[in-house]
Amino acid sequence: MRTARLRALAGAAGLAISFTAVTAGTAAGSTTAASAGTPGGSAPPSFSRLSTGQVKALSSGRQERMVVVFDDQLTNLPATSAHRQAREAAATSLQAPLVAQLKQVGATGITTLSLLNAVAATMPAAEAQAL
């Protein structure tokens, strides 16, 4: 059972990376979720609190399912049982600003992932385009 779940998760991670690569190529002016908190990493992604006008602009339109994969895949914390808690804590810390912004624009089904440092959600198309 555990092996089957790990294989399914690994397959989903590969699919998410492929989907994100395709989506990122079509998003004009897209911003990359950059690495943070790791040696040699770039500046953390900037997800500031949105103004009322920004929320209104980004909340309208159709909903899209999207997976946002962070550049920082926490390679300094391998996906092993020995590093599980530290990896989850690091991923949660990196993902928190994005999750807060997604909640502001009314995203649903927000799921944080730590095996693949990513956040999946159903969000307004304008927010997906902005990301």
Short mmCIF file of C-alpha atoms in Angstrom, two decimals:
data_model
loop_
_atom_site.label_atom_id
_atom_site.label_comp_id
_atom_site.label_asym_id
_atom_site.label_seq_id
_atom_site.Cartn_x
_atom_site.Cartn_y
_atom_site.Cartn_z
CA MET A 1 0.00 0.00 0.00
CA ARG A 2 2.75 2.44 0.95
CA THR A 3 4.76 1.68 -2.20
CA ALA A 4 1.70 2.21 -4.40
CA ARG A 5 1.02 5.57 -2.74
CA LEU A 6 4.64 6.68 -3.21
CA ARG A 7 4.54 5.69 -6.89
CA ALA A 8 1.27 7.58 -7.37
CA LEU A 9 2.73 10.64 -5.66
CA ALA A 10 5.90 10.48 -7.75
CA GLY A 11 3.80 10.24 -10.90
CA ALA A 12 1.70 13.20 -9.80
CA ALA A 13 4.85 15.19 -9.09
CA GLY A 14 6.16 14.50 -12.59
CA LEU A 15 2.83 15.47 -14.09
CA ALA A 16 2.73 18.64 -12.02
CA ILE A 17 6.19 19.64 -13.21
CA SER A 18 5.21 19.02 -16.84
CA PHE A 19 1.92 20.89 -16.44
CA THR A 20 3.62 23.82 -14.76
CA ALA A 21 6.29 24.03 -17.44
CA VAL A 22 3.63 24.19 -20.14
CA THR A 23 1.54 26.70 -18.19
CA ALA A 24 4.55 28.88 -17.38
CA GLY A 25 5.41 29.07 -21.06
CA THR A 26 1.98 30.50 -21.88
CA ALA A 27 1.72 33.01 -19.04
CA ALA A 28 2.79 36.47 -20.17
CA GLY A 29 4.88 38.23 -17.57
CA SER A 30 4.80 35.25 -15.24
CA THR A 31 6.73 35.38 -12.01
CA THR A 32 8.78 32.43 -10.87
CA ALA A 33 8.44 31.16 -7.34
CA ALA A 34 12.14 31.44 -6.56
CA SER A 35 14.21 29.63 -3.98
CA ALA A 36 14.60 30.93 -0.48
CA GLY A 37 16.34 29.97 2.69
CA THR A 38 18.88 27.70 1.06
CA PRO A 39 22.56 28.24 0.41
CA GLY A 40 23.02 29.63 -3.08
CA GLY A 41 19.28 30.25 -3.43
CA SER A 42 17.91 33.47 -4.84
CA ALA A 43 15.59 35.88 -3.09
CA PRO A 44 12.34 34.48 -1.72
CA PRO A 45 9.24 34.86 -3.88
CA SER A 46 7.37 38.08 -3.27
CA PHE A 47 3.71 37.52 -2.42
CA SER A 48 2.64 40.65 -0.63
CA ARG A 49 -0.75 41.35 0.87
CA LEU A 50 -2.99 42.53 -1.95
CA SER A 51 -4.96 45.77 -1.90
CA THR A 52 -8.73 45.71 -2.19
CA GLY A 53 -8.48 46.77 -5.85
CA GLN A 54 -5.96 44.04 -6.62
CA VAL A 55 -8.12 41.41 -4.95
CA LYS A 56 -11.13 42.56 -6.96
CA ALA A 57 -9.17 42.47 -10.23
CA LEU A 58 -7.60 39.06 -9.55
CA SER A 59 -10.76 37.44 -8.15
CA SER A 60 -12.94 37.79 -11.22
CA GLY A 61 -13.29 35.42 -14.14
CA ARG A 62 -13.32 31.71 -14.58
CA GLN A 63 -11.60 29.32 -12.20
CA GLU A 64 -8.51 27.32 -13.23
CA ARG A 65 -6.79 24.40 -11.62
CA MET A 66 -3.14 25.23 -11.18
CA VAL A 67 -0.05 23.77 -9.58
CA VAL A 68 2.61 26.30 -8.60
CA VAL A 69 5.99 24.56 -8.36
CA PHE A 70 8.69 26.45 -6.48
CA ASP A 71 12.19 26.65 -7.94
CA ASP A 72 13.60 25.72 -4.54
CA GLN A 73 12.93 22.00 -4.33
CA LEU A 74 14.60 21.81 -0.92
CA THR A 75 17.47 19.67 -2.18
CA ASN A 76 19.28 20.28 1.10
CA LEU A 77 16.44 18.32 2.78
CA PRO A 78 16.06 15.05 0.88
CA ALA A 79 12.62 13.43 0.79
CA THR A 80 13.53 10.76 3.32
CA SER A 81 11.94 9.77 6.60
CA ALA A 82 14.91 11.28 8.46
CA HIS A 83 14.25 14.72 6.94
CA ARG A 84 10.46 14.56 6.71
CA GLN A 85 9.56 17.00 9.49
CA ALA A 86 12.27 19.51 8.55
CA ARG A 87 11.28 19.33 4.86
CA GLU A 88 7.58 19.85 5.68
CA ALA A 89 8.42 22.81 7.94
CA ALA A 90 10.65 24.41 5.28
CA ALA A 91 8.03 23.89 2.56
CA THR A 92 5.29 25.32 4.78
CA SER A 93 7.41 28.39 5.50
CA LEU A 94 8.16 29.00 1.80
CA GLN A 95 4.57 28.39 0.74
CA ALA A 96 2.82 30.47 3.44
CA PRO A 97 2.90 33.83 1.58
CA LEU A 98 1.48 32.24 -1.59
CA VAL A 99 -1.22 30.38 0.36
CA ALA A 100 -2.23 33.64 2.07
CA GLN A 101 -2.48 35.42 -1.30
CA LEU A 102 -4.52 32.56 -2.79
CA LYS A 103 -6.95 32.79 0.13
CA GLN A 104 -7.29 36.55 -0.49
CA VAL A 105 -8.45 35.98 -4.08
CA GLY A 106 -10.86 33.20 -3.14
CA ALA A 107 -8.91 30.19 -4.35
CA THR A 108 -10.38 26.83 -3.33
CA GLY A 109 -8.97 23.37 -2.82
CA ILE A 110 -5.62 24.76 -1.71
CA THR A 111 -3.26 21.84 -1.17
CA THR A 112 0.34 22.24 -0.04
CA LEU A 113 2.87 19.62 -1.06
CA SER A 114 6.26 19.02 0.51
CA LEU A 115 7.57 16.01 -1.44
CA LEU A 116 7.39 18.30 -4.44
CA ASN A 117 7.67 21.85 -3.09
CA ALA A 118 4.43 23.07 -4.66
CA VAL A 119 0.94 24.41 -4.02
CA ALA A 120 -2.09 23.17 -5.93
CA ALA A 121 -5.35 25.11 -6.01
CA THR A 122 -8.35 26.11 -8.05
CA MET A 123 -7.94 29.83 -8.53
CA PRO A 124 -9.27 32.68 -10.64
CA ALA A 125 -7.69 32.75 -14.11
CA ALA A 126 -6.37 36.28 -13.49
CA GLU A 127 -4.44 35.07 -10.42
CA ALA A 128 -3.07 32.07 -12.35
CA GLN A 129 -1.93 34.44 -15.11
CA ALA A 130 -0.28 36.74 -12.56
CA LEU A 131 1.66 33.86 -11.05
#
